[in-house]
Tab-separated table of C-alpha atoms in Angstrom:
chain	number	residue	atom	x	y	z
A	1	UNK	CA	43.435	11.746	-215.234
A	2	UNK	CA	39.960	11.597	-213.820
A	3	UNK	CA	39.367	10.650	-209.962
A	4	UNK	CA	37.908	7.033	-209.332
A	5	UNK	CA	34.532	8.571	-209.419
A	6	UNK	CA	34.355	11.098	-212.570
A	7	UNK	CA	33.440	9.514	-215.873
A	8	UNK	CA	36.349	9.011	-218.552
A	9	UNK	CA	35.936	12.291	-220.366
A	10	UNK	CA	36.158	14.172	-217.175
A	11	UNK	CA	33.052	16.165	-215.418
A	12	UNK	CA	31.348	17.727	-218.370
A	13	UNK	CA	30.644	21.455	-218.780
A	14	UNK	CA	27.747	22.253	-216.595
A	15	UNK	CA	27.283	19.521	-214.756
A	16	UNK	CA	28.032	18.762	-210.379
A	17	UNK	CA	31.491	18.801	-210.604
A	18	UNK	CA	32.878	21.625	-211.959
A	19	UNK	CA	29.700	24.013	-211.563
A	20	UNK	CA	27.772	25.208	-208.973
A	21	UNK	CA	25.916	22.508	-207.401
A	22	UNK	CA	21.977	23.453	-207.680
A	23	UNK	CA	21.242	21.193	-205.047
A	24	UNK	CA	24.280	23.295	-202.754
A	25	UNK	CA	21.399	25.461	-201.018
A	26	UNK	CA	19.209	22.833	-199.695
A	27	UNK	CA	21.472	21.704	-196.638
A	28	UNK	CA	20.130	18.503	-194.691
A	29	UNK	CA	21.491	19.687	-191.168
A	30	UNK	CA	21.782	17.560	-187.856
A	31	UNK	CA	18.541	19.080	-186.428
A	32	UNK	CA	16.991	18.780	-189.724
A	33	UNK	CA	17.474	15.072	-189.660
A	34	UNK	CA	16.688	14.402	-186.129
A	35	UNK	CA	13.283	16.010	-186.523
A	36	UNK	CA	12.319	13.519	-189.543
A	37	UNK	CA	9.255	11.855	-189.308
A	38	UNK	CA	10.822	9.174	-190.761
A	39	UNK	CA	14.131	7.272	-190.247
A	40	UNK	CA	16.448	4.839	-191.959
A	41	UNK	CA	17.193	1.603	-190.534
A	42	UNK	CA	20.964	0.931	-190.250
A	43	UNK	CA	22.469	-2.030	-192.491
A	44	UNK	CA	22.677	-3.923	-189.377
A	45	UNK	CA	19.136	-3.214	-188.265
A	46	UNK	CA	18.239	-4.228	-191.987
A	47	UNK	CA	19.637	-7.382	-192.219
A	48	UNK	CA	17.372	-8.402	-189.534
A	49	UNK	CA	14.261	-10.918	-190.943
A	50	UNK	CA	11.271	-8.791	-192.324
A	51	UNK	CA	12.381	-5.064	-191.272
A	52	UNK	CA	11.160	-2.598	-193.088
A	53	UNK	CA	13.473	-0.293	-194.662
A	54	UNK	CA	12.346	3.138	-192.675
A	55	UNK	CA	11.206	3.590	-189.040
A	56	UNK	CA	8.336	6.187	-188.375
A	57	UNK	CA	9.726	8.464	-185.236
A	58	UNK	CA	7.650	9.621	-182.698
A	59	UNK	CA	6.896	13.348	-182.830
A	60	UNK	CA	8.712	15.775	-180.208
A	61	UNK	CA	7.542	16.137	-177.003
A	62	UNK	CA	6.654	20.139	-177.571
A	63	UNK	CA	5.446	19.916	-180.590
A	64	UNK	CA	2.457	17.079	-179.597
A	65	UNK	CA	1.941	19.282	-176.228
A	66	UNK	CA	1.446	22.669	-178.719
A	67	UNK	CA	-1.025	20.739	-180.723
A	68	UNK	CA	-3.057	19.395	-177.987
A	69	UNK	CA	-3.045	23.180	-176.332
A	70	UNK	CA	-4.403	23.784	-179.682
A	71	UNK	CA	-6.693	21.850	-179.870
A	72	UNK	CA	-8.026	22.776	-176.214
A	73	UNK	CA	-8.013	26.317	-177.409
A	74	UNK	CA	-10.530	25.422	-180.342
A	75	UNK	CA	-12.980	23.017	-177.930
A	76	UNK	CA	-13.126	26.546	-175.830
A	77	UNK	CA	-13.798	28.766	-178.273
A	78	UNK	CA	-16.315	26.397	-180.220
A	79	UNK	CA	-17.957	26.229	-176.540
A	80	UNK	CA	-18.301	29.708	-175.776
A	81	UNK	CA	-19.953	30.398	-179.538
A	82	UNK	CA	-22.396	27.277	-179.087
A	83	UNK	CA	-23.029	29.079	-175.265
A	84	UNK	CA	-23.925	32.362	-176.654
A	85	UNK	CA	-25.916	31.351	-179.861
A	86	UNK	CA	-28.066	29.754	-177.137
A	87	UNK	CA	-28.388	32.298	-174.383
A	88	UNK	CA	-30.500	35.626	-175.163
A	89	UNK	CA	-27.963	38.549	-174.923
A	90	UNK	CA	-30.902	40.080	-173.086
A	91	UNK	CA	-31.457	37.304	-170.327
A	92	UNK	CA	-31.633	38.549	-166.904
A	93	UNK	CA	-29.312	37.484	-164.699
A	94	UNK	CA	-31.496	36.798	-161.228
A	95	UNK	CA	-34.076	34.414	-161.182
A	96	UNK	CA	-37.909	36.029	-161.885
A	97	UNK	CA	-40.060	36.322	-159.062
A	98	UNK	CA	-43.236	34.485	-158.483
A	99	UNK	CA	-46.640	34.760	-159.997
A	100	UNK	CA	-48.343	36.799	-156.937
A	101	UNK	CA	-52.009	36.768	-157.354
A	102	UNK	CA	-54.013	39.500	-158.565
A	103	UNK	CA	-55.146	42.003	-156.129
A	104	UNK	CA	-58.159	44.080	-157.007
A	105	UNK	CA	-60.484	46.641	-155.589
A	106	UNK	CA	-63.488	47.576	-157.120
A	107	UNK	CA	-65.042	50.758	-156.020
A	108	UNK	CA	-69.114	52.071	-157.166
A	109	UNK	CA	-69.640	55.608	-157.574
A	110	UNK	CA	-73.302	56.744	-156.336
A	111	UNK	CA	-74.609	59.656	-158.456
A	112	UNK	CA	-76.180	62.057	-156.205
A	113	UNK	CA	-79.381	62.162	-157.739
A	114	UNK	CA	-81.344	60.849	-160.753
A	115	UNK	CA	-78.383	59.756	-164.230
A	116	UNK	CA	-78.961	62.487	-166.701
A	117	UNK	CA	-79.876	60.683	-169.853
A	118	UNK	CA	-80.892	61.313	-173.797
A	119	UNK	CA	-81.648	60.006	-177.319
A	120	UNK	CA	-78.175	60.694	-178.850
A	121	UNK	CA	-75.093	58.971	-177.834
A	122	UNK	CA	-73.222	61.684	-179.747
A	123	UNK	CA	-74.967	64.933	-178.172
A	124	UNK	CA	-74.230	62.877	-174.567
A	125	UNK	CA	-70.278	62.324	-175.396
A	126	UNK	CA	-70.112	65.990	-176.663
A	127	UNK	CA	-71.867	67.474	-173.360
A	128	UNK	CA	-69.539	65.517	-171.038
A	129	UNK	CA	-66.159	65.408	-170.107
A	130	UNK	CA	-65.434	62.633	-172.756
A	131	UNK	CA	-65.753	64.851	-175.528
A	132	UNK	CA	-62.151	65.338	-176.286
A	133	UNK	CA	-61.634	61.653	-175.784
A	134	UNK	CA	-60.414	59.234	-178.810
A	135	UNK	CA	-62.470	56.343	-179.954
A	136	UNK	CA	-61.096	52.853	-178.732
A	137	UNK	CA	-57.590	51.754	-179.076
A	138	UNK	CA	-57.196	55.140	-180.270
A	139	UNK	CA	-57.353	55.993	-176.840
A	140	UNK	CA	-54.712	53.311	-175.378
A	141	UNK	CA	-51.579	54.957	-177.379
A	142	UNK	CA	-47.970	53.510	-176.502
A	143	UNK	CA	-44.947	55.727	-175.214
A	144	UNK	CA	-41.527	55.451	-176.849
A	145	UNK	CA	-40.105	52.219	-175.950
A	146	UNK	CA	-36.773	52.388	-175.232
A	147	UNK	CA	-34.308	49.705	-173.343
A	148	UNK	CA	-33.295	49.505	-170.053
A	149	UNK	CA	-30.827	47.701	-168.069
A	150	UNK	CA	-31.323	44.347	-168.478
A	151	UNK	CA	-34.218	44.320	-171.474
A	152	UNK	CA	-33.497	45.573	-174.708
A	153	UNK	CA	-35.900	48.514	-176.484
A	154	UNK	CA	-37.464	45.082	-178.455
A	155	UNK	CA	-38.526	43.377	-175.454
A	156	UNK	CA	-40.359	46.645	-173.705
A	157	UNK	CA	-42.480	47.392	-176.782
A	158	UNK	CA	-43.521	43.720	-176.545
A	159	UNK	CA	-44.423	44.311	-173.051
A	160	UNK	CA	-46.453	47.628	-174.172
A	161	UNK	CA	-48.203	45.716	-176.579
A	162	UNK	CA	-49.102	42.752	-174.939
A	163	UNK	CA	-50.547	45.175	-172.034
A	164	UNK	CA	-51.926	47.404	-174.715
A	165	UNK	CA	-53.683	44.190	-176.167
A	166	UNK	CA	-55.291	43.108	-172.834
A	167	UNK	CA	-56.674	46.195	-172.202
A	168	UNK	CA	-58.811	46.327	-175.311
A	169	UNK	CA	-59.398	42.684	-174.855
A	170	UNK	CA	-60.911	43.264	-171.678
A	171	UNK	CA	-62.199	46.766	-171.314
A	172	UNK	CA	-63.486	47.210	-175.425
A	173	UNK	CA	-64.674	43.820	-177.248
A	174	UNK	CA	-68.002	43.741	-177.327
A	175	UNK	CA	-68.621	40.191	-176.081
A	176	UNK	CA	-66.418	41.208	-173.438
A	177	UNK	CA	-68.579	43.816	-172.429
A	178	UNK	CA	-71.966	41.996	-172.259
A	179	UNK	CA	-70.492	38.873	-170.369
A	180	UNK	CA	-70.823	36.752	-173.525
A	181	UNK	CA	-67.288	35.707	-173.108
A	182	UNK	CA	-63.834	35.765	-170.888
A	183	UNK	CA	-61.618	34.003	-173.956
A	184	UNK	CA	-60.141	36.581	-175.529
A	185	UNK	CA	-58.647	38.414	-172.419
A	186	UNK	CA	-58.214	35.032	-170.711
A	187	UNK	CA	-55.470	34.450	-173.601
A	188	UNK	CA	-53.279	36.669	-172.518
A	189	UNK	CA	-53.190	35.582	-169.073
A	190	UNK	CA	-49.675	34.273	-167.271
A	191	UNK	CA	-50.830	30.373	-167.112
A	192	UNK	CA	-49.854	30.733	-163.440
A	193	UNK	CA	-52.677	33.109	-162.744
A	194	UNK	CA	-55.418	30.974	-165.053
A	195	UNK	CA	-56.309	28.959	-161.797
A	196	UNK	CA	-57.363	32.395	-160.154
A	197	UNK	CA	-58.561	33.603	-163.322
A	198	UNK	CA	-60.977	30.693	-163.851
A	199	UNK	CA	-62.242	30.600	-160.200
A	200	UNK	CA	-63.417	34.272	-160.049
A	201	UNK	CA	-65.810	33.539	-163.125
A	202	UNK	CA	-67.092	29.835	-161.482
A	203	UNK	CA	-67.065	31.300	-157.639
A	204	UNK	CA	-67.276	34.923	-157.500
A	205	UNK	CA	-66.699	36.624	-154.145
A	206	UNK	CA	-65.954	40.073	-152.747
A	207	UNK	CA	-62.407	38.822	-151.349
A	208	UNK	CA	-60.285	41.414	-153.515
A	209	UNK	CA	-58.755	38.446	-155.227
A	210	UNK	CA	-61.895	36.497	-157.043
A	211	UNK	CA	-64.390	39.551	-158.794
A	212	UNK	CA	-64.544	38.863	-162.558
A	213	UNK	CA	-64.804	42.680	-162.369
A	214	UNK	CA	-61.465	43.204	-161.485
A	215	UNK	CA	-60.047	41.543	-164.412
A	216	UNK	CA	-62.504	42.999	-166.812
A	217	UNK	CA	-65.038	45.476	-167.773
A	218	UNK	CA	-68.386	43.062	-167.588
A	219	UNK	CA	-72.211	44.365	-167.542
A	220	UNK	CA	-74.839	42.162	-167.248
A	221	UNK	CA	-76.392	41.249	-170.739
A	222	UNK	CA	-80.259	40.889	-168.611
A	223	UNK	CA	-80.230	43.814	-168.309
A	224	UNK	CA	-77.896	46.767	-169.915
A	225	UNK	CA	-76.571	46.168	-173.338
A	226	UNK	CA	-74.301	48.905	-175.555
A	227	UNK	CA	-76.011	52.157	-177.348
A	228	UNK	CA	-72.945	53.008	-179.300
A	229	UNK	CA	-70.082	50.607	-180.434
A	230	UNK	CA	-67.709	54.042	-180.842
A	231	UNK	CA	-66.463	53.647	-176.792
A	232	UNK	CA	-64.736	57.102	-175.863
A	233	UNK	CA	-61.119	56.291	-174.133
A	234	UNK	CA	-58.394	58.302	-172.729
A	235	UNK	CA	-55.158	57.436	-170.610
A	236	UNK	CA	-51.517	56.194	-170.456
A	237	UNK	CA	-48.954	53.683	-170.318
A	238	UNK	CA	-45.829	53.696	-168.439
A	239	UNK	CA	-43.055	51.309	-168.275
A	240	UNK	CA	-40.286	50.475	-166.073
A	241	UNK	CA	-37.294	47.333	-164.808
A	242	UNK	CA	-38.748	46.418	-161.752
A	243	UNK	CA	-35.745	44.494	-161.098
A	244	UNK	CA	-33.113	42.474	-163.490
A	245	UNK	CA	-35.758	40.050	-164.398
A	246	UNK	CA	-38.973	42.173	-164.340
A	247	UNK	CA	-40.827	44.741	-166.741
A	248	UNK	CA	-43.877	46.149	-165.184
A	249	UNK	CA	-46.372	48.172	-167.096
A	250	UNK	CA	-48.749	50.526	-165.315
A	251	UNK	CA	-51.912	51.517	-166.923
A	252	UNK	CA	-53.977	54.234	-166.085
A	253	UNK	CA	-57.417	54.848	-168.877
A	254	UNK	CA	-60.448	56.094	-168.598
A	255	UNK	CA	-63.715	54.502	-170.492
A	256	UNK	CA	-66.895	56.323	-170.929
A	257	UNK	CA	-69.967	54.027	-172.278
A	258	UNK	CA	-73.022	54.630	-173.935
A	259	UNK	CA	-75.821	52.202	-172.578
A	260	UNK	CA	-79.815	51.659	-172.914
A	261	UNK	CA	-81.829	48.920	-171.091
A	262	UNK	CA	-81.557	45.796	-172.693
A	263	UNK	CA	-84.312	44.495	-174.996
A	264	UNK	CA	-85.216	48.190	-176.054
A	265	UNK	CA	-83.976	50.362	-179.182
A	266	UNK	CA	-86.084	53.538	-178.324
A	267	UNK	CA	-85.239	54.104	-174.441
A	268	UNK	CA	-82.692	56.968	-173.402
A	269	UNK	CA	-78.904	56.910	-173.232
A	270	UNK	CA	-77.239	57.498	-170.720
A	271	UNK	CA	-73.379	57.286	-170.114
A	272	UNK	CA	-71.153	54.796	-168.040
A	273	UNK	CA	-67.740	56.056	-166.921
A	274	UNK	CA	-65.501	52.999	-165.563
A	275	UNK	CA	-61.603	54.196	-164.587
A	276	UNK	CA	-58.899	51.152	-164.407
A	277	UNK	CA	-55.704	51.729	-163.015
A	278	UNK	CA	-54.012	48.679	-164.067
A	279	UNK	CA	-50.443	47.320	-163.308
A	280	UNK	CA	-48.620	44.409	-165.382
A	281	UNK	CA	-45.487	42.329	-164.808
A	282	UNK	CA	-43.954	40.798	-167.591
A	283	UNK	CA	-40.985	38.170	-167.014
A	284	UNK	CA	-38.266	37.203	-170.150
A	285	UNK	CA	-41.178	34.010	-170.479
A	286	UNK	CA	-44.279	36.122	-170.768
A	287	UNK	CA	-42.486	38.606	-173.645
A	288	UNK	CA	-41.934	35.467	-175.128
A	289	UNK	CA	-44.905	33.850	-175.053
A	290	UNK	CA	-47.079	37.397	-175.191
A	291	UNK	CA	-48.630	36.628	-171.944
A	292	UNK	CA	-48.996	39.337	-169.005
A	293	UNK	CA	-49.593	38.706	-165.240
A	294	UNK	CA	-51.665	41.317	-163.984
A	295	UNK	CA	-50.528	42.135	-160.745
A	296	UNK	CA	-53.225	45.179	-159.285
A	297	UNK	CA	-56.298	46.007	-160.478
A	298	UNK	CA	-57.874	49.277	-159.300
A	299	UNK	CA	-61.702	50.311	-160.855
A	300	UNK	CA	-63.929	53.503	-159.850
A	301	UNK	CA	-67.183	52.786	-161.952
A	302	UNK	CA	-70.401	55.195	-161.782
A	303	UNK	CA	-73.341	55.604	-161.859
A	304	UNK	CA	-73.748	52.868	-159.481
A	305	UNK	CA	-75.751	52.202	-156.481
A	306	UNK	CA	-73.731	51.675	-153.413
A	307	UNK	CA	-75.958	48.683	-152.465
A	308	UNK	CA	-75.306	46.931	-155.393
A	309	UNK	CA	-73.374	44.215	-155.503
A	310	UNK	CA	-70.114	45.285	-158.333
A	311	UNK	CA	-68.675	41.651	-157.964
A	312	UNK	CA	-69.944	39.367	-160.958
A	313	UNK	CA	-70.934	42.684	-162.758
A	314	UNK	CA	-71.291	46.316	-162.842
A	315	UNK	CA	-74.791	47.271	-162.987
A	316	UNK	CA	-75.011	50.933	-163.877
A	317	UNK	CA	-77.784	53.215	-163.039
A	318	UNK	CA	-78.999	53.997	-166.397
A	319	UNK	CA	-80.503	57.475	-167.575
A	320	UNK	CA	-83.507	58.360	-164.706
A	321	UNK	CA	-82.625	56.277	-162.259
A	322	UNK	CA	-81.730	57.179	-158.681
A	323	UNK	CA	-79.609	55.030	-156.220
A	324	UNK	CA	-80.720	52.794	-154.495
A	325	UNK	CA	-80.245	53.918	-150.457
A	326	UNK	CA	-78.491	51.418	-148.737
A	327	UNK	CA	-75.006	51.073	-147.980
A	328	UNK	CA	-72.472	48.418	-148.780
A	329	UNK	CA	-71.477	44.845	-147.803
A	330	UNK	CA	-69.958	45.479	-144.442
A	331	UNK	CA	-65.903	44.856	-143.809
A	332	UNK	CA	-64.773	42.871	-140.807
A	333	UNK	CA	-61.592	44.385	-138.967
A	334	UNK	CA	-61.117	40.832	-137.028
A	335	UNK	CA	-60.883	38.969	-140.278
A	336	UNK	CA	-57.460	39.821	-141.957
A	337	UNK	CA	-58.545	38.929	-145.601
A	338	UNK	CA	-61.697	40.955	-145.684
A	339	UNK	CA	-61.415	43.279	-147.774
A	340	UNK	CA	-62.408	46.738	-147.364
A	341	UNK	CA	-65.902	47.405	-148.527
A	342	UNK	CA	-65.535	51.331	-150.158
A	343	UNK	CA	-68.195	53.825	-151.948
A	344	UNK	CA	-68.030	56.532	-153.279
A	345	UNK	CA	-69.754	59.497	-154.963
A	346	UNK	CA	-69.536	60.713	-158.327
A	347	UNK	CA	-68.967	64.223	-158.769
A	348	UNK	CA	-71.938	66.070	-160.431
A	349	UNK	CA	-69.321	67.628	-163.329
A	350	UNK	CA	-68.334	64.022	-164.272
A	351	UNK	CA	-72.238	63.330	-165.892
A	352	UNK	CA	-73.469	64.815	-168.937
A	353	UNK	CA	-74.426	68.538	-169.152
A	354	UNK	CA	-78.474	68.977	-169.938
């Protein structure tokens, strides 16, 4: 006879009683209970008015700490990636130094007799020193760029291309040249050198920090003007880290110029030889904005007469013409920002053979 709780005909084949329970191997344990996010009211707790049959149960202690380290852990990391996208790998670590002001010194070379002179630009280029030179920025070629400690190879072949660019700017455009115009070098100018910029061109002076010829090559259009467009350069540009937050650029380029007197087509050539030994600075800033601050600018120009004054413009001695005698501006020793007043005298092998 069947138990109180097995049907009349006894357990049937198959099913809980006689057979393997299938429900046997999940097992409901103590811990497993006690860890339920939900728990059953007793029948005395549910006979009380309105209780609801199940109580939610607050979660263990460890397990909310885990998730809040967890979620800690992601705040961090999302942090850090935000951090980086932001900051330039490349960024230097020390703060850039100031914008110094330009210091320049411009220095005439007196031929020592009467400028050798002819009808051909070509025949004069090919009887001088400047006949192996290249024609424009031919002549302003970059070195391998390659990175250093604190900027990557990127960011110094921006800097040798931004100085690159300001030399022809300033030493080879044509309007440049014949004092027509300051914009296009003036463009590439750190905006905290513009101020000094601006006031050599509207108050020149010989005070090695305000001669328009010391940021660019700049002939009087009264009186010379260009006999051949085809300018003959040569030189070089070196790079280095000046410190964590610095590139400089050092330029050193010679340019040899064919001029006649202005207002004329048939008068004689003669050449124009102007060397600028240049030196750039270039903070994370100006290789973004493609801006250079030109730190020292050092010019030998010739034929010129010593007695000239090289500050607004260079006014070379064109083909026949002898220097003037005199000597120049004086310097002041008692006056500590006079600059030194030099001339010098080019060398008979640096003009055109006859």
């Amino acid at each position: 006879m069947g138990g109180p709780g097995d049907p009349p005909e006894g357990t049937p084949e198959g099913g809980p009683g006689g057979a393997e329970d299938e429900y046997r191997s999940v097992v409901f344990d103590e811990s497993f209970v006690r860890a339920a996010r939900l728990q059953e009211y007793s029948a005395e707790e549910r006979m009380a008015d309105h209780a609801p049959a199940v109580r939610r149960r607050p979660l263990h202690r460890g397990l909310a700490r885990q998730a809040m380290i967890l979620v800690l852990l992601i705040a961090v990391a999302f942090g850090t990636a935000v951090y980086m996208g932001v900051r330039h790998p490349y960024d230097s670590a020390e703060a850039p130094r100031p914008v110094e002001p330009l210091r320049m010194t411009v220095i005439p070379l007196a031929p020592q007799g009467r400028v050798p002179g002819g009808t051909d630009a070509e025949a004069l280029y090919a009887h001088s020193p400047a006949a192996q030179f290249d024609v424009g920025a031919e002549g302003v070629p970059l070195p391998a760029a390659r990175g250093t400690a604190h900027f990557s190879g990127s960011q110094v072949m921006t800097a040798l291309t931004t100085a690159k660019d300001y030399i022809v700017r300033s030493s080879l455009y044509p309007e440049v040249l014949t004092g027509r115009a300051t914009a296009p070098a003036r463009a590439l100018v750190d905006s905290d050198q513009l101020a000094q910029f601006d006031g050599s061109f509207e108050h020149p002076a010989a005070d090695g920090r305000h001669a328009p010829t010391g940021w660019l090559v700049r002939l009087d259009p009264a009186r010379d003007r260009l006999a051949d467009d085809r300018i003959r350069v040569q030189g070089a540009l070196r790079f280095t880290e000046a410190d964590p937050a610095t590139l400089e650029v050092s330029a050193d380029h010679t340019f040899v110029y064919a001029l006649r007197p202005a207002g004329t087509a048939s008068a004689p050539v003669s050449l124009f030889t102007v060397r600028r030994a240049l030196t750039f600075r270039f903070t994370s800033d100006d290789l973004r904005t493609r801006q250079v601050q030109l730190i020292s600018s050092y010019v030998q120009a010739g034929p010129l007469s010593c007695a000239e004054d090289a500050t607004s413009y260079l006014h070379p001695l064109l083909a026949g013409e002898a220097p003037h005698p005199g000597a120049p501006a004086g310097t002041n020793p008692y006056e500590t920002d006079s600059p030194a007043s030099l001339c010098g005298t080019l060398a008979t092998g640096a003009q055109p053979r006859a």
